[in-house]
Amino acid sequence: MYSREYDRALVNARNAWSHRRDQCLKVSGQARGGHGGMGAWVLDPLAYHRVRSSPPPSLPGPAGPLVKRPRLPRLLRLHRLPNRGGRAWRRLAGVVLALAVIAGCTWAAVVVPGPDWARWVLAGTALTVAAGSVLAVLIGPAARRLAGENAPLSAAERAQMTATDRIKAINAARHTLVQAATGLVVIGGVVFTTQGLWYTAESLSTARQAQLVAVQGQRLAEQGQITDRYTKAVEQLGSAKTDVRLGGIYALQRLAADSPATRTPIRQVLAAFVRGHDTCTPPPGQETTSLPKQCTTPGGKSLASLPSARPGADVLAALAIAPALSTRQAEGNAWRADFSGVRFPRANLSGTNLYGAKLRNANLWGADLSGARMSYADLSRANLVGAKLHEARVSFANLSGANLFDVDLSGAYLHTADLSGAMLWSANLRNANLRSAGLRGADLRDIRGVTAQEVREKAVVNEFTRFS
């Protein structure tokens, strides 16, 4: 107890002496014309050295015999290790701990599987510890190094500070703490903003991938449904009942409208159905003797005397739907509905839509095609003997080499149609539009309703075109 009071009294006495010495130095400097402080002693360095080198007063000992301070055993004096060395070890321990926390949190956030919120917490902890460590270095050792202070102030040096210096030091410390807190807030805001942006980007990427997966799944499901619908409709075409076949045809039409990619195969299926169900093709399992008279009677007046028969509803539907599915975007003849070689003698096909249809070598002997739409159709080498094409639209159609003997083309629209080499003997061309029609090498003997001069003026003929 005695030694503590003695040490405190000695420190107070030395502080009082230092204060009085500084006051004396300031007064002496002002007396010499200076402004006080250290700058005044530049004029008289010897006096400054003399005052600074004077020993501090010693505190007289207490009355009576001096009591010797007790000494602790050597093992119990470990707390008296040099303060600077202990501070260095504490700093090193803090740096190691901070690095361990940063490394552990980063590794756990990147490698260890877990929920997203846990990864965010670990990453935020690592960034916060790293930012705090950097700030501690900046406002601690780095700031003192820049100020010229190589080591922290000791307790004795702090005790020698005046009240003004203490206030300045406290204010400076407060200012430093405020700046440090502001820096922490700014860094924390940047960290969390960066994390938020990263999380938003990851969320958008995940949502986009999920959307792509969902779209792909939906497409696969739609393709599966389309395949099922197509298969069932084609199976209906093989039914023995007309109504079932008709339902399959309309199902294919609806499927082609829902899925444009299936238009071509559906058109081909319907064209094959027509070729397999024409008038002169017997149904599966039946003999040719069961064919109608239109197919068994030879051509001529005997066939012309037979009544006109309209094909079944399923065949007419396929004839109308297949050409409607054609598209001019395909190259060559792939866009056409292929009815080549079909046989519909004495068939009633009036008003049928055969736009762009492929009817090469078709047998349409005595067929009624009045008002039919056959523009861009391919009727090359077709048998149209005695057929009725009254007011039919045959513009841009290919009728080269076709047999049009005694055909009725009254009021037909034959603009730019190709009739080169066609047989038009005894054909009725009354009021037919023959503008730019190609009649090179055509046989126009005994034509009716128009004169040879009118044909030469409207159509395109050559020296091989026969008029008589």
Short mmCIF file of C-alpha atoms in Angstrom, two decimals:
data_model
loop_
_atom_site.label_atom_id
_atom_site.label_comp_id
_atom_site.label_asym_id
_atom_site.label_seq_id
_atom_site.Cartn_x
_atom_site.Cartn_y
_atom_site.Cartn_z
CA MET A 1 0.00 0.00 0.00
CA TYR A 2 2.86 2.30 0.91
CA SER A 3 4.79 1.68 -2.31
CA ARG A 4 1.74 2.49 -4.53
CA GLU A 5 1.18 5.86 -2.82
CA TYR A 6 4.86 6.62 -3.11
CA ASP A 7 4.91 5.88 -6.85
CA ARG A 8 1.80 7.97 -7.43
CA ALA A 9 3.30 10.92 -5.55
CA LEU A 10 6.54 10.62 -7.54
CA VAL A 11 4.68 10.66 -10.86
CA ASN A 12 2.63 13.71 -9.83
CA ALA A 13 5.77 15.56 -8.76
CA ARG A 14 7.49 14.85 -12.08
CA ASN A 15 4.42 15.97 -14.03
CA ALA A 16 4.32 19.22 -12.08
CA TRP A 17 8.02 19.75 -12.74
CA SER A 18 7.58 19.13 -16.48
CA HIS A 19 4.70 21.60 -16.60
CA ARG A 20 6.71 24.28 -14.76
CA ARG A 21 9.70 23.68 -16.99
CA ASP A 22 7.61 24.10 -20.14
CA GLN A 23 6.13 27.32 -18.75
CA CYS A 24 9.58 28.63 -17.99
CA LEU A 25 10.77 27.77 -21.48
CA LYS A 26 7.78 29.54 -23.04
CA VAL A 27 8.28 32.66 -20.92
CA SER A 28 11.99 32.72 -21.70
CA GLY A 29 11.29 32.31 -25.40
CA GLN A 30 8.75 35.19 -25.36
CA ALA A 31 11.27 37.34 -23.52
CA ARG A 32 13.73 36.76 -26.36
CA GLY A 33 11.16 37.88 -28.94
CA GLY A 34 9.84 34.46 -29.92
CA HIS A 35 6.29 33.23 -29.99
CA GLY A 36 6.64 30.55 -27.38
CA GLY A 37 6.87 26.81 -27.84
CA MET A 38 9.70 24.98 -29.53
CA GLY A 39 10.12 27.59 -32.26
CA ALA A 40 11.34 30.21 -29.72
CA TRP A 41 14.36 28.13 -28.68
CA VAL A 42 15.90 28.27 -32.10
CA LEU A 43 17.28 31.68 -31.05
CA ASP A 44 19.02 30.30 -27.93
CA PRO A 45 19.69 26.55 -28.19
CA LEU A 46 22.15 26.55 -25.26
CA ALA A 47 19.55 27.83 -22.79
CA TYR A 48 17.04 25.33 -24.06
CA HIS A 49 19.52 22.46 -23.60
CA ARG A 50 20.44 23.65 -20.13
CA VAL A 51 16.84 23.73 -18.92
CA ARG A 52 15.90 20.44 -20.63
CA SER A 53 18.91 18.62 -19.18
CA SER A 54 18.25 19.65 -15.57
CA PRO A 55 17.26 16.60 -13.50
CA PRO A 56 13.73 16.36 -12.15
CA PRO A 57 13.26 16.87 -8.46
CA SER A 58 13.32 13.81 -6.30
CA LEU A 59 10.60 13.17 -3.83
CA PRO A 60 11.93 13.07 -0.28
CA GLY A 61 11.54 9.79 1.44
CA PRO A 62 8.98 9.28 4.16
CA ALA A 63 9.70 9.99 7.76
CA GLY A 64 11.15 7.09 9.61
CA PRO A 65 12.91 4.07 8.27
CA LEU A 66 12.43 3.21 4.58
CA VAL A 67 10.39 0.09 4.13
CA LYS A 68 11.69 -2.14 1.34
CA ARG A 69 9.07 -3.18 -1.21
CA PRO A 70 8.40 -6.91 -1.18
CA ARG A 71 9.46 -8.85 -4.29
CA LEU A 72 7.36 -11.61 -5.77
CA PRO A 73 8.78 -15.00 -6.69
CA ARG A 74 10.25 -15.27 -10.19
CA LEU A 75 7.50 -17.58 -11.45
CA LEU A 76 4.82 -15.09 -10.34
CA ARG A 77 6.45 -12.16 -12.14
CA LEU A 78 5.49 -13.25 -15.64
CA HIS A 79 3.08 -10.34 -15.94
CA ARG A 80 6.03 -8.00 -15.96
CA LEU A 81 7.17 -9.08 -19.39
CA PRO A 82 7.94 -6.18 -21.75
CA ASN A 83 4.68 -4.56 -22.80
CA ARG A 84 5.74 -4.10 -26.40
CA GLY A 85 6.53 -7.76 -26.84
CA GLY A 86 3.14 -8.81 -25.43
CA ARG A 87 1.34 -6.36 -27.70
CA ALA A 88 3.16 -7.79 -30.73
CA TRP A 89 2.10 -11.32 -29.81
CA ARG A 90 -1.49 -10.18 -29.38
CA ARG A 91 -1.41 -8.50 -32.78
CA LEU A 92 0.00 -11.63 -34.38
CA ALA A 93 -2.68 -13.75 -32.73
CA GLY A 94 -5.37 -11.36 -33.99
CA VAL A 95 -4.03 -11.48 -37.55
CA VAL A 96 -3.87 -15.28 -37.50
CA LEU A 97 -7.40 -15.49 -36.10
CA ALA A 98 -8.74 -13.09 -38.74
CA LEU A 99 -7.07 -15.02 -41.55
CA ALA A 100 -8.40 -18.29 -40.16
CA VAL A 101 -11.95 -16.91 -39.99
CA ILE A 102 -11.74 -15.53 -43.53
CA ALA A 103 -10.31 -18.77 -44.95
CA GLY A 104 -12.78 -20.98 -43.08
CA CYS A 105 -15.85 -18.95 -44.02
CA THR A 106 -14.76 -18.70 -47.66
CA TRP A 107 -14.09 -22.44 -47.91
CA ALA A 108 -17.41 -23.31 -46.26
CA ALA A 109 -19.33 -20.92 -48.53
CA VAL A 110 -17.74 -22.26 -51.71
CA VAL A 111 -17.12 -25.97 -51.07
CA VAL A 112 -19.45 -27.22 -48.35
CA PRO A 113 -22.99 -27.95 -49.67
CA GLY A 114 -25.79 -26.19 -47.90
CA PRO A 115 -28.71 -23.80 -48.29
CA ASP A 116 -28.21 -20.48 -50.04
CA TRP A 117 -28.86 -18.40 -46.94
CA ALA A 118 -26.02 -20.18 -45.09
CA ARG A 119 -23.65 -19.50 -47.98
CA TRP A 120 -24.63 -15.84 -47.92
CA VAL A 121 -24.02 -15.61 -44.17
CA LEU A 122 -20.59 -17.23 -44.44
CA ALA A 123 -19.57 -15.07 -47.38
CA GLY A 124 -20.76 -11.93 -45.58
CA THR A 125 -18.82 -12.91 -42.45
CA ALA A 126 -15.63 -13.44 -44.44
CA LEU A 127 -15.99 -10.10 -46.20
CA THR A 128 -16.79 -8.27 -42.97
CA VAL A 129 -13.77 -9.72 -41.15
CA ALA A 130 -11.53 -8.88 -44.09
CA ALA A 131 -12.83 -5.31 -44.22
CA GLY A 132 -12.41 -4.89 -40.44
CA SER A 133 -8.85 -6.21 -40.58
CA VAL A 134 -7.93 -3.82 -43.35
CA LEU A 135 -9.44 -0.89 -41.44
CA ALA A 136 -7.61 -1.90 -38.25
CA VAL A 137 -4.30 -1.90 -40.10
CA LEU A 138 -5.04 1.45 -41.74
CA ILE A 139 -6.11 3.34 -38.61
CA GLY A 140 -3.51 1.62 -36.40
CA PRO A 141 0.04 0.83 -37.49
CA ALA A 142 -0.29 2.44 -40.90
CA ALA A 143 -1.57 5.74 -39.48
CA ARG A 144 1.17 5.86 -36.80
CA ARG A 145 3.81 4.99 -39.40
CA LEU A 146 2.67 7.84 -41.63
CA ALA A 147 2.66 10.24 -38.63
CA GLY A 148 6.28 9.36 -37.79
CA GLU A 149 5.46 7.30 -34.68
CA ASN A 150 7.24 3.99 -34.88
CA ALA A 151 5.73 2.57 -31.67
CA PRO A 152 2.66 3.28 -29.49
CA LEU A 153 3.00 5.74 -26.58
CA SER A 154 3.92 4.29 -23.20
CA ALA A 155 2.02 4.93 -19.98
CA ALA A 156 4.66 7.40 -18.74
CA GLU A 157 4.51 9.35 -22.01
CA ARG A 158 0.75 9.53 -21.80
CA ALA A 159 1.01 10.76 -18.17
CA GLN A 160 3.28 13.62 -19.24
CA MET A 161 0.65 14.98 -21.69
CA THR A 162 -1.08 18.26 -20.73
CA ALA A 163 -4.85 18.77 -20.54
CA THR A 164 -4.88 20.45 -23.96
CA ASP A 165 -2.93 17.59 -25.49
CA ARG A 166 -5.28 15.09 -23.89
CA ILE A 167 -8.35 16.87 -25.32
CA LYS A 168 -6.72 17.01 -28.75
CA ALA A 169 -5.80 13.33 -28.53
CA ILE A 170 -9.34 12.39 -27.46
CA ASN A 171 -10.88 14.45 -30.27
CA ALA A 172 -8.46 12.94 -32.76
CA ALA A 173 -9.33 9.47 -31.50
CA ARG A 174 -13.03 10.23 -31.75
CA HIS A 175 -12.57 11.59 -35.25
CA THR A 176 -10.62 8.48 -36.20
CA LEU A 177 -13.31 6.24 -34.73
CA VAL A 178 -16.03 8.13 -36.59
CA GLN A 179 -14.10 7.77 -39.82
CA ALA A 180 -13.51 4.11 -39.12
CA ALA A 181 -17.20 3.56 -38.40
CA THR A 182 -18.12 5.43 -41.57
CA GLY A 183 -15.66 3.33 -43.53
CA LEU A 184 -17.11 0.17 -42.06
CA VAL A 185 -20.62 1.27 -42.99
CA VAL A 186 -19.53 2.13 -46.52
CA ILE A 187 -17.64 -1.13 -46.96
CA GLY A 188 -20.52 -3.08 -45.48
CA GLY A 189 -22.93 -1.35 -47.84
CA VAL A 190 -20.70 -2.12 -50.81
CA VAL A 191 -20.35 -5.72 -49.68
CA PHE A 192 -24.07 -6.28 -49.22
CA THR A 193 -24.88 -4.40 -52.43
CA THR A 194 -22.43 -6.60 -54.31
CA GLN A 195 -23.89 -9.69 -52.71
CA GLY A 196 -27.40 -8.53 -53.56
CA LEU A 197 -26.47 -7.93 -57.19
CA TRP A 198 -24.76 -11.30 -57.37
CA TYR A 199 -27.73 -13.01 -55.77
CA THR A 200 -30.09 -11.23 -58.18
CA ALA A 201 -27.96 -12.31 -61.14
CA GLU A 202 -27.87 -15.89 -59.88
CA SER A 203 -31.62 -15.84 -59.31
CA LEU A 204 -32.25 -14.53 -62.81
CA SER A 205 -29.91 -17.14 -64.28
CA THR A 206 -31.61 -19.90 -62.32
CA ALA A 207 -35.05 -18.64 -63.32
CA ARG A 208 -33.97 -18.42 -66.96
CA GLN A 209 -32.64 -21.96 -66.90
CA ALA A 210 -35.80 -23.19 -65.22
CA GLN A 211 -37.85 -21.39 -67.86
CA LEU A 212 -35.81 -22.97 -70.66
CA VAL A 213 -36.25 -26.39 -69.09
CA ALA A 214 -39.98 -25.77 -68.75
CA VAL A 215 -40.23 -24.62 -72.37
CA GLN A 216 -38.32 -27.68 -73.56
CA GLY A 217 -40.55 -29.93 -71.48
CA GLN A 218 -43.62 -28.23 -72.88
CA ARG A 219 -42.32 -28.67 -76.43
CA LEU A 220 -41.62 -32.33 -75.82
CA ALA A 221 -45.10 -32.78 -74.37
CA GLU A 222 -46.65 -30.99 -77.35
CA GLN A 223 -44.64 -33.11 -79.77
CA GLY A 224 -45.79 -36.23 -77.96
CA GLN A 225 -49.41 -35.10 -78.19
CA ILE A 226 -49.00 -34.29 -81.89
CA THR A 227 -47.50 -37.71 -82.53
CA ASP A 228 -50.37 -39.42 -80.71
CA ARG A 229 -52.97 -37.41 -82.61
CA TYR A 230 -51.27 -38.15 -85.93
CA THR A 231 -51.06 -41.87 -85.22
CA LYS A 232 -54.70 -42.16 -84.17
CA ALA A 233 -55.91 -40.18 -87.20
CA VAL A 234 -53.92 -42.33 -89.62
CA GLU A 235 -55.30 -45.45 -87.97
CA GLN A 236 -58.82 -44.13 -88.58
CA LEU A 237 -58.09 -43.85 -92.31
CA GLY A 238 -57.77 -47.62 -92.47
CA SER A 239 -61.22 -48.24 -91.04
CA ALA A 240 -63.89 -49.99 -93.10
CA LYS A 241 -66.47 -47.38 -92.09
CA THR A 242 -66.77 -44.22 -94.11
CA ASP A 243 -67.63 -42.01 -91.14
CA VAL A 244 -64.56 -43.18 -89.23
CA ARG A 245 -62.34 -42.47 -92.23
CA LEU A 246 -63.95 -39.06 -92.62
CA GLY A 247 -63.28 -38.30 -88.95
CA GLY A 248 -59.63 -39.25 -89.40
CA ILE A 249 -59.33 -36.91 -92.40
CA TYR A 250 -60.75 -33.94 -90.49
CA ALA A 251 -58.55 -34.82 -87.51
CA LEU A 252 -55.51 -34.57 -89.78
CA GLN A 253 -56.76 -31.24 -91.10
CA ARG A 254 -57.03 -29.87 -87.56
CA LEU A 255 -53.60 -31.24 -86.70
CA ALA A 256 -52.09 -29.51 -89.74
CA ALA A 257 -53.63 -26.23 -88.58
CA ASP A 258 -52.24 -26.67 -85.04
CA SER A 259 -48.79 -27.82 -86.16
CA PRO A 260 -47.58 -26.33 -89.47
CA ALA A 261 -44.58 -28.68 -89.41
CA THR A 262 -46.93 -31.60 -90.10
CA ARG A 263 -48.55 -30.09 -93.19
CA THR A 264 -46.31 -31.89 -95.67
CA PRO A 265 -46.65 -35.42 -94.25
CA ILE A 266 -50.40 -34.96 -93.78
CA ARG A 267 -50.75 -33.77 -97.39
CA GLN A 268 -48.86 -36.82 -98.58
CA VAL A 269 -50.99 -39.17 -96.47
CA LEU A 270 -54.23 -37.68 -97.79
CA ALA A 271 -52.96 -37.86 -101.39
CA ALA A 272 -52.08 -41.52 -100.91
CA PHE A 273 -55.55 -42.07 -99.43
CA VAL A 274 -57.15 -40.57 -102.55
CA ARG A 275 -55.02 -42.69 -104.88
CA GLY A 276 -55.96 -45.79 -102.92
CA HIS A 277 -59.68 -44.98 -102.81
CA ASP A 278 -60.40 -43.70 -106.30
CA THR A 279 -63.29 -45.06 -108.33
CA CYS A 280 -61.37 -47.84 -110.05
CA THR A 281 -59.28 -49.11 -107.13
CA PRO A 282 -61.00 -52.00 -105.32
CA PRO A 283 -61.06 -51.93 -101.53
CA PRO A 284 -58.66 -54.27 -99.75
CA GLY A 285 -59.85 -57.89 -99.90
CA GLN A 286 -62.24 -57.37 -102.83
CA GLU A 287 -61.84 -58.51 -106.42
CA THR A 288 -61.77 -56.27 -109.45
CA THR A 289 -65.09 -57.73 -110.61
CA SER A 290 -66.84 -55.64 -107.98
CA LEU A 291 -65.69 -52.38 -109.58
CA PRO A 292 -68.34 -49.95 -110.86
CA LYS A 293 -69.29 -49.92 -114.52
CA GLN A 294 -67.37 -46.67 -115.07
CA CYS A 295 -64.17 -48.67 -114.68
CA THR A 296 -65.14 -51.79 -116.60
CA THR A 297 -66.97 -50.22 -119.55
CA PRO A 298 -64.68 -49.27 -122.49
CA GLY A 299 -64.56 -45.66 -123.55
CA GLY A 300 -66.92 -44.23 -126.08
CA LYS A 301 -70.65 -43.79 -126.22
CA SER A 302 -71.26 -46.72 -123.89
CA LEU A 303 -69.27 -45.02 -121.13
CA ALA A 304 -70.78 -41.65 -121.86
CA SER A 305 -74.23 -43.13 -121.38
CA LEU A 306 -73.45 -44.05 -117.78
CA PRO A 307 -74.64 -41.65 -115.10
CA SER A 308 -72.16 -39.41 -113.33
CA ALA A 309 -71.22 -40.73 -109.90
CA ARG A 310 -69.87 -38.60 -107.09
CA PRO A 311 -67.04 -40.12 -105.03
CA GLY A 312 -67.50 -40.85 -101.37
CA ALA A 313 -67.50 -38.11 -98.76
CA ASP A 314 -64.15 -39.22 -97.42
CA VAL A 315 -62.50 -39.12 -100.85
CA LEU A 316 -63.98 -35.71 -101.65
CA ALA A 317 -62.77 -34.38 -98.28
CA ALA A 318 -59.26 -35.67 -98.92
CA LEU A 319 -59.34 -34.22 -102.46
CA ALA A 320 -60.27 -30.81 -101.07
CA ILE A 321 -58.00 -30.78 -97.99
CA ALA A 322 -54.76 -32.12 -99.49
CA PRO A 323 -54.30 -29.31 -102.07
CA ALA A 324 -55.25 -26.74 -99.43
CA LEU A 325 -52.22 -27.85 -97.41
CA SER A 326 -49.87 -27.07 -100.29
CA THR A 327 -47.32 -24.28 -99.94
CA ARG A 328 -45.37 -22.61 -102.73
CA GLN A 329 -42.34 -22.16 -100.44
CA ALA A 330 -41.09 -25.68 -101.19
CA GLU A 331 -38.87 -26.20 -104.20
CA GLY A 332 -39.83 -28.21 -107.26
CA ASN A 333 -43.03 -30.25 -107.04
CA ALA A 334 -42.71 -31.13 -103.36
CA TRP A 335 -45.41 -28.62 -102.46
CA ARG A 336 -48.02 -30.27 -104.67
CA ALA A 337 -50.61 -32.81 -103.58
CA ASP A 338 -49.67 -35.84 -105.66
CA PHE A 339 -52.76 -37.45 -107.25
CA SER A 340 -50.85 -38.87 -110.20
CA GLY A 341 -52.56 -41.78 -111.91
CA VAL A 342 -55.89 -41.47 -110.08
CA ARG A 343 -58.93 -42.82 -111.90
CA PHE A 344 -62.21 -40.98 -111.59
CA PRO A 345 -64.08 -41.70 -114.87
CA ARG A 346 -67.55 -40.17 -115.00
CA ALA A 347 -66.94 -38.75 -111.52
CA ASN A 348 -68.74 -35.65 -110.36
CA LEU A 349 -65.94 -33.36 -109.14
CA SER A 350 -67.63 -30.05 -109.81
CA GLY A 351 -66.34 -27.18 -107.68
CA THR A 352 -63.46 -29.26 -106.34
CA ASN A 353 -60.35 -27.40 -105.20
CA LEU A 354 -57.40 -28.94 -107.04
CA TYR A 355 -55.12 -25.91 -106.85
CA GLY A 356 -51.56 -26.95 -107.67
CA ALA A 357 -52.49 -30.64 -107.58
CA LYS A 358 -50.34 -33.14 -109.42
CA LEU A 359 -52.65 -35.12 -111.75
CA ARG A 360 -50.24 -36.56 -114.26
CA ASN A 361 -51.67 -39.46 -116.28
CA ALA A 362 -54.94 -39.14 -114.37
CA ASN A 363 -58.01 -40.80 -115.88
CA LEU A 364 -60.77 -38.20 -115.75
CA TRP A 365 -62.72 -39.53 -118.75
CA GLY A 366 -66.11 -37.82 -118.83
CA ALA A 367 -65.59 -36.31 -115.36
CA ASP A 368 -67.56 -33.24 -114.37
CA LEU A 369 -65.05 -30.56 -113.34
CA SER A 370 -67.33 -27.58 -113.82
CA GLY A 371 -66.20 -24.65 -111.71
CA ALA A 372 -63.21 -26.59 -110.43
CA ARG A 373 -60.18 -24.59 -109.29
CA MET A 374 -57.16 -26.12 -110.99
CA SER A 375 -54.75 -23.19 -111.33
CA TYR A 376 -51.09 -24.28 -111.37
CA ALA A 377 -52.25 -27.91 -111.52
CA ASP A 378 -50.15 -30.45 -113.40
CA LEU A 379 -52.48 -32.31 -115.82
CA SER A 380 -49.85 -33.35 -118.31
CA ARG A 381 -50.85 -36.47 -120.32
CA ALA A 382 -54.14 -36.67 -118.41
CA ASN A 383 -57.19 -38.29 -120.02
CA LEU A 384 -59.92 -35.65 -120.10
CA VAL A 385 -61.94 -37.01 -123.02
CA GLY A 386 -65.50 -35.70 -122.87
CA ALA A 387 -64.85 -33.98 -119.53
CA LYS A 388 -66.81 -30.90 -118.52
CA LEU A 389 -64.61 -27.94 -117.53
CA HIS A 390 -67.28 -25.28 -117.87
CA GLU A 391 -66.05 -22.06 -116.17
CA ALA A 392 -63.19 -23.97 -114.61
CA ARG A 393 -60.08 -22.02 -113.56
CA VAL A 394 -57.13 -23.60 -115.31
CA SER A 395 -54.76 -20.61 -115.48
CA PHE A 396 -51.03 -21.39 -115.36
CA ALA A 397 -51.90 -25.11 -115.42
CA ASN A 398 -49.81 -27.65 -117.30
CA LEU A 399 -51.96 -29.53 -119.85
CA SER A 400 -49.19 -30.47 -122.24
CA GLY A 401 -49.90 -33.72 -124.05
CA ALA A 402 -53.33 -34.05 -122.40
CA ASN A 403 -56.23 -35.66 -124.29
CA LEU A 404 -58.99 -33.04 -124.37
CA PHE A 405 -61.07 -34.58 -127.15
CA ASP A 406 -64.64 -33.27 -127.15
CA VAL A 407 -64.00 -31.47 -123.84
CA ASP A 408 -66.27 -28.63 -122.75
CA LEU A 409 -64.10 -25.57 -122.00
CA SER A 410 -66.82 -22.98 -122.44
CA GLY A 411 -66.18 -20.00 -120.17
CA ALA A 412 -63.02 -21.63 -118.84
CA TYR A 413 -60.17 -19.41 -117.70
CA LEU A 414 -57.08 -20.66 -119.58
CA HIS A 415 -54.85 -17.62 -119.11
CA THR A 416 -51.15 -18.60 -119.60
CA ALA A 417 -52.05 -22.30 -119.45
CA ASP A 418 -49.64 -24.67 -121.21
CA LEU A 419 -51.57 -26.70 -123.82
CA SER A 420 -48.63 -27.52 -126.07
CA GLY A 421 -49.14 -30.80 -127.88
CA ALA A 422 -52.62 -31.24 -126.36
CA MET A 423 -55.46 -32.92 -128.25
CA LEU A 424 -58.32 -30.37 -128.46
CA TRP A 425 -60.16 -31.95 -131.36
CA SER A 426 -63.83 -30.93 -131.36
CA ALA A 427 -63.37 -29.02 -128.07
CA ASN A 428 -65.90 -26.35 -127.08
CA LEU A 429 -63.98 -23.08 -126.49
CA ARG A 430 -66.94 -20.70 -126.45
CA ASN A 431 -66.17 -17.61 -124.29
CA ALA A 432 -62.99 -19.27 -123.04
CA ASN A 433 -60.18 -16.94 -121.94
CA LEU A 434 -57.26 -17.97 -124.15
CA ARG A 435 -55.03 -14.95 -123.50
CA SER A 436 -51.36 -16.00 -123.61
CA ALA A 437 -52.39 -19.68 -123.60
CA GLY A 438 -49.67 -21.87 -125.08
CA LEU A 439 -51.07 -23.85 -128.01
CA ARG A 440 -47.84 -24.76 -129.74
CA GLY A 441 -48.28 -28.04 -131.58
CA ALA A 442 -51.86 -28.45 -130.27
CA ASP A 443 -54.53 -30.17 -132.36
CA LEU A 444 -57.41 -27.68 -132.71
CA ARG A 445 -59.33 -29.33 -135.53
CA ASP A 446 -63.09 -28.90 -135.48
CA ILE A 447 -63.02 -26.62 -132.40
CA ARG A 448 -66.33 -24.98 -131.52
CA GLY A 449 -67.31 -21.56 -130.27
CA VAL A 450 -64.25 -19.74 -131.57
CA THR A 451 -62.58 -19.25 -134.94
CA ALA A 452 -59.01 -20.05 -135.83
CA GLN A 453 -58.30 -16.35 -136.36
CA GLU A 454 -59.46 -15.50 -132.84
CA VAL A 455 -57.27 -18.26 -131.44
CA ARG A 456 -54.24 -16.89 -133.30
CA GLU A 457 -54.92 -13.39 -131.95
CA LYS A 458 -55.28 -14.43 -128.31
CA ALA A 459 -53.18 -17.54 -127.82
CA VAL A 460 -49.58 -18.42 -128.63
CA VAL A 461 -49.40 -20.76 -131.64
CA ASN A 462 -46.71 -21.92 -134.03
CA GLU A 463 -46.46 -23.69 -137.36
CA PHE A 464 -47.17 -27.04 -135.73
CA THR A 465 -50.55 -25.94 -134.41
CA ARG A 466 -53.29 -27.66 -136.43
CA PHE A 467 -56.60 -25.97 -137.17
CA SER A 468 -57.83 -28.18 -140.02
#
